[in-house]
Amino acid sequence: PATSQIRNFSIIAHIDHGKSTLADQFLLKTGTISARDYRAQLLDGMDLERERGITIQMHPVTIYHERNGVRYELNLIDTPGHVDFSYEVSRSMAACEGAVLLVDASQGVQAQTVANAYLAIENDLKIVPVLNKIDMPAARPDEMIAEMEQAVGIDGLDVLRCSAKTGMGVEDVLDAIVDRIPAPPGNIDAPLKALVFNSHFDSFKGVVVYIRVMDGTIKVGQKIRMMQGAREFTVTDVGQFRPSMVSCGTLSAGQVGYCMANIKNIEDVRIGDTLTDSVNPTDVALAGYKQPKPMVYSGLYPVNNNEFEALREALAKLKLNDSSFTFTPESSEGMGFGFRCGFLGLLHREIIQQRLERDCDLDLVQTAPNVTYELLLTNGETRIINNPQEVPDAGSIQEFREPFVKINFLLPSDNIGDIMSLCADRRGTYVKTEYLSPTRAVLIFEIPLSEVIFDLYDKLKSITRGYGTMDYEFMGYIPGDLVRLDVLVHHKRVDALSIIVHRSQAERRGRKLILKLKDEIDRHMFEVALQAAIGARVIARETIAAIRKNVTAKCYGGDITRKRKLWAKQAAGKKRMKQVGQVEIPQEAFMSVLETD
Ligand code: GDP
Ligand code: MG
């Protein structure tokens, strides 16, 4: 089709505001799928996402919508809805001219609504504001529209109202996409220039490259190359997502779809790269995007050391479809051989662990997560640290820098004071407060990322009784008074339990940490000493008394259910134990480093 009959857009929303449901309605209303073939959240690719009810990224889809007698081709390119994946949001936005900004009529504007709306504005996208779930009795459309005006500066009169559940108002949203979002620019006669916005590895077909054509045409048989790579490929298939892959032979300027070209190696395709004709190439590559850098690291160890190779294979397989995940072998005295893994954030980390356990049937122990640090050494060298064990002697460090983020909270106004003091406790710097209404506000802080990955999200949820939300973006590395805190169990340093902390918090954190450990580690036949230390200086100590008879002894006189509970706990604990010297340490102990209080 001519570019004037194409519209490319994404849906941006806070989690649970109805993005997947609205996408499903688009497919139904445009006849892309029949009601008979329909199953909920069709575009949410991975089972795990469906299970958890969160979307990391939906498949793109091409739908057709008729407006004033003209048939328009609409391409929906999804953006992920979680902070961990915000880099993918801008990546998808580069392939679109507009975005549907979806807000739940009972929940109103939330942290990711604000964050994603700003990203869309920065990317010059035309915003189509939509209020969803107007069928709900709790819907308060007028109030929520006022919030949208206040938070993202849109005109309330432009806001459409719909119910993605009942289908009410959905046709109007499709009409508005055609009417308000500009047609893609682009010249069909220019040399091929296409943006690679995603890819996946299929074990039968090889690499499937997701493209948005900017200029020219791509066809089967054409010789192509990636601007950042030297190799040439011959196109074997070109098609669209409808929503399954359907061949169409060619794609031209403005269109979105996939191409395959016997690419065997996913590393040959860089997301953000420009794909062009190898004989008649375009002269300027597209701006591309930065490869996201993992911000959170933790060690991953097989419970059985002989499963190390199996774990390596499983990680390599995972990486095929998730280039933002990294892993390198490491060994730890306490834990044996395993891998240091890098994640975009805590949710990403949790998802990877679940995938590994489910798909590969491996029992894993994961060490407490830490952020990435930057060290300026006295010899002038700058070094990136992913692991507390890599921190050199204090004497050779000139500057110890940690990542800071700008965090925004959306809160009931009543909770502002509590969140302010929570952030202040965690070394945050107050930036500003903005009221969306008398009862709700946006609060902005600058805060170390390490303080966020502890349990800030859980704290926010409990303080606001579930009503608060947050989102953050990386600012940069800032110098701080940081030290490595070590843990000794039975006089043996457990390297996997070392953490990097701010000096002012070292004593408090060290004490809490060993108290937690005391709870987590079962009694042994001998007394177990627990110590927290900075260098050679012990700052806290505890002991676990020796066992006398069997563990159930302390339940004598107690009821049988208590005993059963204890046995169950022991059985569960057996699955994930690590032997450190003579002491058995359960997985929970490694995790306990995570929580601050
Ligand atoms: P996503 O996280 O943005 O993809 O949200 P989902 O599409 O998964 O929707 C979250 C929940 O809201 C699901 O239980 C949906 O059934 C429900 N939902 C979505 N749209 C509507 C709507 O218009 N009305 C009502 N009542 N529920 C909705
Ligand atoms: Mg969803």
XYZ file of C-alpha atoms and ligand atoms in Angstrom:
626
model
C 0.000 0.000 0.000
C 0.913 3.673 -0.335
C 2.404 5.110 2.844
C -0.698 7.330 3.166
C -2.685 4.160 3.918
C -0.369 2.901 6.652
C -0.300 3.749 10.368
C 2.299 2.433 12.814
C 1.579 2.693 16.523
C 2.133 1.194 19.950
C 0.029 1.025 23.083
C 1.611 2.429 26.227
C 0.100 1.820 29.619
C 0.797 1.024 33.213
C 0.662 -2.719 34.032
C -2.923 -4.045 34.217
C -4.510 -1.033 32.581
C -5.664 -3.258 29.719
C -3.051 -3.195 26.985
C -3.289 -6.886 26.094
C -7.080 -6.845 26.264
C -7.292 -3.834 23.953
C -4.901 -5.472 21.490
C -7.149 -8.558 21.526
C -10.168 -6.338 20.752
C -8.333 -4.782 17.821
C -7.799 -8.273 16.390
C -11.439 -9.202 16.899
C -12.986 -5.953 15.642
C -10.860 -5.934 12.498
C -11.534 -9.610 11.771
C -7.846 -10.490 12.024
C -8.916 -13.446 14.118
C -12.354 -14.980 14.410
C -14.187 -15.214 17.693
C -13.798 -18.990 17.303
C -9.979 -18.853 17.243
C -9.841 -16.312 19.983
C -8.041 -16.969 23.218
C -7.291 -14.223 25.695
C -4.027 -12.318 25.439
C -3.187 -13.874 22.146
C -0.202 -11.671 21.503
C 1.472 -12.319 24.824
C 4.012 -14.717 23.432
C 5.658 -16.487 26.272
C 3.735 -18.806 28.536
C 5.503 -17.397 31.503
C 4.210 -13.929 30.733
C 0.716 -15.238 30.456
C 1.051 -17.114 33.725
C 2.286 -14.086 35.540
C -0.192 -11.816 33.814
C 2.511 -9.394 32.791
C 3.603 -8.559 29.310
C 7.251 -8.081 28.644
C 6.687 -7.649 24.975
C 3.832 -8.688 22.721
C 4.304 -9.805 19.156
C 3.815 -7.116 16.546
C 0.644 -7.492 14.513
C -0.753 -6.108 11.253
C -4.490 -5.378 11.089
C -6.743 -3.722 8.487
C -9.288 -1.067 9.322
C -11.665 0.658 6.933
C -12.255 4.374 7.368
C -14.315 6.555 4.953
C -14.146 3.847 2.319
C -10.362 3.476 2.486
C -8.632 0.354 3.761
C -5.801 1.212 6.133
C -2.976 -1.086 7.190
C -2.309 -0.627 10.911
C 0.785 -2.064 12.557
C 0.735 -2.461 16.310
C 4.227 -2.645 17.750
C 4.134 -3.272 21.431
C 6.207 -1.755 24.192
C 6.939 -3.610 27.428
C 5.211 -2.295 30.523
C 7.795 -2.762 33.256
C 10.652 -0.557 34.446
C 13.216 -3.290 33.892
C 12.512 -3.207 30.204
C 12.144 0.512 29.593
C 15.018 0.506 27.094
C 12.840 -1.670 24.867
C 10.142 0.960 25.016
C 12.223 3.526 23.148
C 13.366 0.793 20.797
C 9.794 -0.025 19.776
C 8.870 3.636 19.617
C 11.497 4.266 16.946
C 9.407 2.097 14.615
C 6.142 4.040 15.203
C 4.633 7.441 14.480
C 2.075 7.356 17.276
C 1.018 5.767 20.540
C -2.256 4.971 22.230
C -1.850 6.103 25.832
C -4.140 3.834 27.821
C -5.276 4.716 31.351
C -7.513 2.663 33.634
C -10.599 4.736 34.518
C -10.647 3.479 38.090
C -6.896 3.597 38.788
C -5.955 6.765 36.950
C -2.479 7.861 35.978
C 0.293 5.649 37.375
C 4.090 5.762 37.427
C 4.551 3.951 34.122
C 1.851 6.035 32.472
C 3.949 9.104 33.208
C 7.297 7.518 32.329
C 6.082 6.044 29.044
C 4.180 9.158 28.014
C 7.326 11.231 28.408
C 9.315 8.706 26.384
C 6.704 8.904 23.626
C 6.844 12.694 23.622
C 10.664 12.610 23.467
C 10.403 10.255 20.505
C 8.053 12.704 18.701
C 5.145 10.283 18.734
C 1.592 11.535 18.315
C -0.330 10.540 21.452
C -3.892 9.219 21.282
C -5.144 9.331 24.893
C -7.683 6.647 25.805
C -9.501 5.986 29.049
C -10.156 2.254 29.445
C -12.469 0.168 31.673
C -15.297 2.700 31.593
C -17.677 -0.257 32.124
C -16.434 -0.635 35.694
C -18.676 0.659 38.473
C -15.572 2.179 40.092
C -14.716 4.171 36.948
C -14.310 7.901 37.574
C -13.731 9.171 34.037
C -13.892 12.929 34.667
C -11.416 12.829 37.535
C -9.042 10.600 35.609
C -9.146 12.793 32.536
C -8.231 15.766 34.733
C -5.259 13.737 36.010
C -4.163 12.953 32.481
C -4.261 16.660 31.614
C -2.227 17.482 34.703
C 0.326 14.671 34.450
C 1.118 14.545 30.753
C -0.213 17.825 29.428
C -2.811 16.503 27.012
C -6.106 18.186 26.175
C -8.972 16.501 28.029
C -11.223 16.949 24.997
C -8.960 14.583 23.010
C -9.457 11.684 25.421
C -11.446 8.730 24.038
C -13.381 6.399 26.320
C -13.615 2.656 25.839
C -13.967 -0.719 27.427
C -11.489 -3.231 26.083
C -13.482 -5.895 27.885
C -16.913 -5.273 26.348
C -15.620 -3.750 23.122
C -17.485 -0.488 23.691
C -15.739 2.477 22.021
C -13.004 0.333 20.476
C -14.016 1.238 16.878
C -13.571 4.908 17.776
C -10.052 4.202 18.975
C -9.251 2.544 15.616
C -10.720 5.567 13.796
C -8.648 7.947 15.889
C -5.475 5.982 15.112
C -6.162 6.550 11.398
C -7.248 10.184 11.796
C -4.700 11.468 14.283
C -1.475 9.515 13.782
C 0.568 10.706 10.794
C 1.268 8.363 7.893
C 4.865 7.099 7.908
C 7.325 9.222 5.948
C 9.512 7.317 3.482
C 10.356 6.957 -0.169
C 9.528 3.722 -1.984
C 12.016 4.513 -4.762
C 15.010 5.127 -2.490
C 17.496 2.330 -1.646
C 16.271 -0.118 1.009
C 16.569 1.165 4.553
C 14.875 -0.859 7.305
C 15.063 -0.665 11.084
C 15.698 -3.961 12.891
C 13.558 -3.569 16.014
C 13.592 -7.126 17.279
C 14.490 -10.702 16.388
C 13.974 -14.186 17.626
C 15.652 -17.515 17.139
C 13.550 -20.366 15.830
C 15.216 -23.764 15.939
C 13.628 -24.757 12.599
C 13.736 -21.504 10.656
C 16.837 -19.851 12.095
C 16.812 -16.150 12.892
C 13.589 -14.212 12.245
C 14.305 -10.484 11.908
C 11.542 -7.976 12.774
C 11.747 -4.926 10.554
C 10.138 -1.579 9.913
C 10.889 -0.500 6.350
C 11.831 3.207 6.215
C 12.684 3.549 2.500
C 12.644 1.316 -0.548
C 11.453 -2.280 -0.767
C 12.620 -5.670 0.483
C 11.809 -8.823 -1.542
C 12.527 -12.512 -1.574
C 15.781 -13.205 -3.456
C 17.275 -9.792 -2.710
C 20.822 -9.577 -1.368
C 20.938 -7.650 1.888
C 23.327 -6.763 4.666
C 23.265 -5.144 8.094
C 25.050 -1.797 8.180
C 26.995 -2.829 11.318
C 28.049 -6.189 9.893
C 30.019 -7.174 6.844
C 28.175 -10.341 5.868
C 25.748 -10.560 2.972
C 22.533 -12.612 3.118
C 19.928 -13.578 0.533
C 16.331 -13.011 1.583
C 14.382 -16.280 1.673
C 11.077 -15.062 3.111
C 9.346 -11.758 3.791
C 6.021 -11.460 5.538
C 3.705 -9.931 8.091
C 2.480 -10.876 11.554
C -1.236 -11.570 11.157
C -0.801 -12.451 14.027
C 1.078 -15.621 12.993
C 3.765 -15.190 10.352
C 2.282 -14.996 6.846
C 4.528 -14.623 3.767
C 3.793 -11.709 1.448
C 6.865 -11.614 -0.815
C 7.698 -7.922 -0.404
C 7.470 -5.138 2.162
C 7.874 -1.509 1.179
C 8.412 1.893 2.809
C 6.250 2.360 5.912
C 5.438 -1.328 6.383
C 6.244 -3.600 9.326
C 6.919 -7.338 9.189
C 9.635 -9.952 9.282
C 12.337 -11.253 7.000
C 14.405 -14.424 6.983
C 17.675 -14.887 5.135
C 19.316 -18.113 6.267
C 20.820 -16.302 9.214
C 22.019 -19.036 11.560
C 23.543 -16.948 14.279
C 21.516 -14.546 16.383
C 24.701 -12.506 16.965
C 24.655 -11.564 13.279
C 21.554 -9.477 13.940
C 21.918 -6.460 16.167
C 18.731 -4.866 17.405
C 18.658 -1.244 16.285
C 20.822 -1.926 13.254
C 19.883 -0.773 9.750
C 19.190 -3.409 7.124
C 19.931 -2.400 3.518
C 20.431 -3.663 -0.026
C 23.977 -4.940 -0.446
C 24.248 -3.879 -4.117
C 22.565 -0.497 -3.831
C 22.950 0.433 -0.153
C 21.485 3.458 1.578
C 24.166 5.962 2.530
C 23.185 6.866 6.089
C 22.339 4.327 8.788
C 19.439 4.939 11.163
C 20.300 6.303 14.599
C 20.057 2.865 16.242
C 19.960 2.376 19.980
C 22.378 1.641 22.747
C 22.642 -1.975 23.800
C 21.089 -2.064 27.280
C 23.586 -2.781 30.028
C 22.706 -5.134 32.862
C 22.311 -3.157 36.073
C 21.795 -5.982 38.547
C 24.073 -8.993 38.972
C 23.948 -12.166 40.972
C 25.677 -15.517 41.092
C 23.814 -18.595 39.877
C 25.054 -21.996 41.083
C 23.816 -25.530 40.502
C 23.012 -27.308 43.749
C 24.847 -30.316 42.348
C 28.244 -29.318 41.089
C 28.045 -31.915 38.313
C 25.221 -29.898 36.722
C 27.560 -27.039 35.836
C 27.771 -27.944 32.128
C 24.010 -28.438 31.923
C 23.561 -24.979 33.422
C 25.961 -23.481 30.907
C 23.956 -24.969 28.039
C 20.691 -23.762 29.513
C 22.034 -20.216 29.903
C 23.364 -20.181 26.350
C 19.959 -21.260 25.081
C 18.203 -18.525 27.035
C 20.562 -15.896 25.736
C 19.584 -16.726 22.165
C 16.331 -14.883 22.658
C 17.373 -12.409 25.310
C 20.510 -10.508 24.413
C 20.211 -8.211 27.433
C 20.980 -11.119 29.738
C 24.687 -11.905 30.306
C 26.594 -14.691 32.056
C 30.247 -15.515 32.741
C 31.682 -18.437 34.715
C 32.797 -17.719 38.264
C 33.794 -19.796 41.203
C 33.224 -19.181 44.830
C 34.861 -20.920 47.707
C 31.573 -21.488 49.414
C 29.535 -22.301 46.355
C 31.821 -24.095 43.917
C 31.436 -23.405 40.208
C 28.666 -21.297 38.753
C 27.974 -18.169 36.741
C 27.841 -14.455 37.346
C 24.666 -13.318 35.595
C 23.675 -9.801 34.597
C 20.033 -8.668 34.483
C 18.181 -5.486 33.600
C 16.457 -5.511 36.975
C 14.925 -7.720 39.618
C 11.904 -8.819 37.607
C 14.150 -9.807 34.730
C 16.222 -11.819 37.186
C 13.206 -13.599 38.597
C 11.898 -14.456 35.149
C 15.236 -15.931 34.069
C 15.475 -18.070 37.182
C 11.939 -19.377 36.654
C 12.606 -20.156 33.017
C 15.746 -22.059 33.910
C 14.075 -24.107 36.592
C 11.056 -24.884 34.482
C 12.662 -25.544 31.116
C 15.824 -27.216 32.290
C 14.869 -28.979 35.496
C 17.911 -27.687 37.363
C 18.094 -26.957 41.060
C 19.736 -23.591 41.463
C 21.027 -21.417 44.237
C 21.040 -17.721 43.480
C 23.172 -15.317 45.516
C 21.984 -11.912 46.693
C 21.839 -9.379 43.879
C 24.087 -6.347 43.673
C 24.279 -3.415 41.293
C 27.220 -2.550 39.057
C 29.832 -0.225 40.550
C 32.499 1.900 38.935
C 35.905 2.265 40.597
C 38.551 4.874 39.912
C 41.818 3.308 41.092
C 44.808 5.237 42.387
C 46.730 4.187 39.250
C 44.188 6.111 37.148
C 42.400 3.024 35.843
C 38.581 2.909 35.792
C 37.138 -0.500 36.570
C 33.578 -1.839 36.444
C 32.702 -4.187 39.313
C 29.871 -6.716 39.054
C 30.747 -8.678 42.110
C 31.627 -7.618 45.665
C 34.481 -10.149 45.606
C 36.232 -8.084 42.931
C 36.572 -5.041 45.174
C 40.320 -4.503 45.751
C 41.991 -3.237 48.966
C 40.668 0.099 50.150
C 44.154 1.553 49.662
C 44.077 1.199 45.874
C 40.672 2.857 45.433
C 40.565 6.571 44.736
C 36.837 6.830 44.057
C 34.060 4.290 44.605
C 31.061 5.169 42.404
C 27.558 3.737 42.425
C 24.627 4.002 39.999
C 21.914 6.547 40.763
C 18.407 6.609 39.338
C 15.731 9.242 39.079
C 12.659 7.639 40.570
C 9.065 8.789 40.308
C 6.291 7.676 42.622
C 2.579 8.082 42.089
C 0.958 8.242 45.479
C -2.093 9.064 47.494
C -1.194 12.476 48.969
C -1.590 11.082 52.478
C 1.468 8.879 51.986
C 3.853 11.580 50.805
C 5.418 12.065 54.237
C 6.117 8.353 54.743
C 7.654 7.872 51.321
C 9.748 11.023 51.813
C 11.262 9.654 54.993
C 11.719 6.204 53.452
C 13.719 7.745 50.593
C 15.681 9.978 52.949
C 16.641 6.873 54.981
C 17.921 5.364 51.784
C 20.163 8.262 50.871
C 17.691 9.726 48.379
C 17.694 13.392 47.389
C 14.332 15.078 47.059
C 13.634 16.679 43.666
C 9.973 17.729 43.605
C 6.289 16.999 44.254
C 3.521 17.630 41.736
C -0.154 17.306 42.585
C -2.380 15.613 39.993
C -5.429 16.246 42.140
C -5.973 17.100 45.814
C -5.622 13.410 46.667
C -2.825 12.191 44.385
C 0.683 13.347 43.626
C 3.870 12.587 41.736
C 6.965 12.551 43.940
C 10.433 12.601 42.400
C 13.702 11.585 44.066
C 17.271 10.839 43.030
C 18.415 7.723 44.827
C 21.121 5.019 44.634
C 19.918 2.049 42.589
C 21.193 -0.318 45.273
C 18.637 1.174 47.682
C 15.891 0.572 45.134
C 16.666 -3.074 44.457
C 16.495 -3.940 48.113
C 12.853 -3.889 48.970
C 11.765 -0.389 48.025
C 8.950 -1.642 45.848
C 7.531 -3.854 48.602
C 7.816 -0.997 51.080
C 5.992 1.338 48.720
C 3.205 -1.185 48.271
C 2.763 -1.725 51.986
C 2.927 1.964 52.939
C 0.374 2.909 50.266
C -1.716 -0.251 50.744
C -1.144 -1.104 47.104
C -2.086 2.298 45.684
C 1.415 3.637 45.052
C 3.437 2.904 41.920
C 6.982 3.710 40.898
C 9.231 3.852 37.866
C 12.859 4.911 37.479
C 15.519 5.744 34.954
C 19.291 5.487 35.177
C 21.124 8.802 35.735
C 24.815 7.890 36.017
C 27.545 6.827 38.456
C 28.104 9.051 41.485
C 31.002 8.757 44.013
C 30.124 7.621 47.535
C 31.719 6.353 50.756
C 31.293 2.655 49.992
C 32.915 -0.402 51.568
C 32.854 -4.186 51.188
C 31.197 -5.948 54.093
C 32.179 -9.610 54.580
C 30.386 -12.419 56.362
C 32.218 -15.194 58.193
C 30.423 -18.409 59.034
C 32.311 -20.570 61.479
C 35.379 -18.365 60.836
C 35.263 -18.961 57.114
C 34.491 -16.033 54.820
C 31.488 -16.850 52.631
C 32.424 -14.850 49.556
C 28.950 -15.154 48.077
C 27.552 -13.272 51.088
C 29.813 -10.230 50.763
C 27.965 -7.032 50.001
C 28.926 -3.482 49.108
C 27.372 -0.926 51.455
C 27.578 2.735 52.335
C 29.896 3.134 55.337
C 27.209 4.875 57.366
C 25.007 1.787 57.066
C 27.668 -0.895 57.432
C 27.174 -1.600 61.105
C 23.389 -1.685 60.970
C 23.347 -3.824 57.830
C 26.012 -6.160 59.176
C 24.093 -6.730 62.406
C 20.776 -7.343 60.653
C 22.436 -9.640 58.201
C 23.921 -11.991 60.738
C 20.726 -11.968 62.798
C 18.885 -13.136 59.671
C 21.542 -15.758 59.051
C 21.136 -16.958 62.579
C 17.467 -17.614 61.817
C 18.113 -19.256 58.483
C 20.919 -21.630 59.361
C 19.810 -24.705 61.267
C 21.617 -25.793 64.362
C 24.584 -28.066 63.871
C 26.280 -30.572 66.164
C 28.708 -27.801 67.127
C 28.432 -24.094 67.906
C 28.481 -21.921 64.756
C 29.987 -18.418 64.953
C 28.609 -15.712 62.664
C 30.553 -12.494 62.073
C 30.257 -9.400 59.904
C 33.513 -7.596 59.109
C 34.981 -4.724 57.120
C 38.501 -5.830 56.271
C 39.912 -7.315 59.483
C 37.538 -5.350 61.735
C 34.618 -7.406 63.054
C 31.605 -5.116 63.463
C 28.967 -7.642 64.580
C 28.866 -11.192 65.882
C 26.341 -13.890 66.850
C 26.470 -17.603 67.632
C 24.150 -20.464 66.813
C 24.090 -22.830 69.755
C 24.895 -26.499 69.189
C 22.133 -29.040 68.794
C 21.497 -31.468 71.625
C 19.318 -34.287 70.293
C 17.152 -34.360 67.210
C 15.454 -31.153 66.043
C 11.967 -32.207 66.991
C 13.138 -32.357 70.575
C 12.126 -28.745 71.029
C 8.583 -29.690 70.029
C 8.067 -32.218 72.822
C 4.771 -31.498 74.396
C 3.829 -29.457 71.363
C 1.181 -30.539 68.890
C 1.782 -32.685 65.866
C 1.034 -29.953 63.302
C 3.986 -27.985 64.561
C 6.165 -31.016 64.097
C 4.816 -31.574 60.614
C 5.587 -27.978 59.736
C 9.104 -28.382 60.942
C 9.583 -31.567 58.933
C 8.156 -29.931 55.836
C 10.494 -27.014 56.304
C 13.414 -29.388 56.612
C 12.391 -31.282 53.490
C 12.061 -28.077 51.489
C 15.357 -26.858 52.840
C 17.082 -30.027 51.697
C 16.493 -29.115 48.104
C 18.563 -25.979 48.264
C 21.472 -26.333 50.609
C 25.087 -25.409 50.142
C 27.873 -26.864 52.184
C 30.356 -24.219 53.364
C 33.163 -25.813 55.302
C 31.321 -27.899 57.899
C 28.187 -25.736 57.813
C 25.078 -26.189 55.677
C 23.641 -22.894 54.427
C 20.161 -22.803 52.835
C 19.282 -20.727 49.757
C 17.167 -18.410 51.931
C 20.300 -17.349 53.754
C 21.797 -16.047 50.544
C 18.596 -14.195 49.810
C 18.355 -12.730 53.285
C 21.142 -10.344 52.419
C 18.605 -8.689 50.142
C 16.223 -7.485 52.795
C 17.170 -4.568 54.958
C 14.638 -4.835 57.761
P -2.067 -5.246 30.624
O -1.205 -5.588 31.796
O -2.062 -3.760 30.375
O -1.782 -6.040 29.397
O -3.582 -5.544 31.093
P -4.552 -6.716 30.679
O -5.053 -6.531 29.294
O -3.900 -8.008 30.998
O -5.770 -6.413 31.659
C -5.628 -6.462 33.059
C -6.953 -6.868 33.679
O -7.943 -5.868 33.422
C -7.517 -8.167 33.097
O -8.094 -8.876 34.145
C -8.555 -7.697 32.111
O -9.591 -8.632 31.934
C -9.077 -6.438 32.787
N -9.591 -5.452 31.807
C -8.960 -4.975 30.718
N -9.744 -4.087 30.083
C -10.889 -3.992 30.788
C -12.076 -3.215 30.645
O -12.263 -2.417 29.732
N -13.028 -3.368 31.601
C -12.886 -4.233 32.645
N -13.876 -4.325 33.511
N -11.795 -4.973 32.805
C -10.789 -4.853 31.904
Mg -0.583 -7.582 29.116
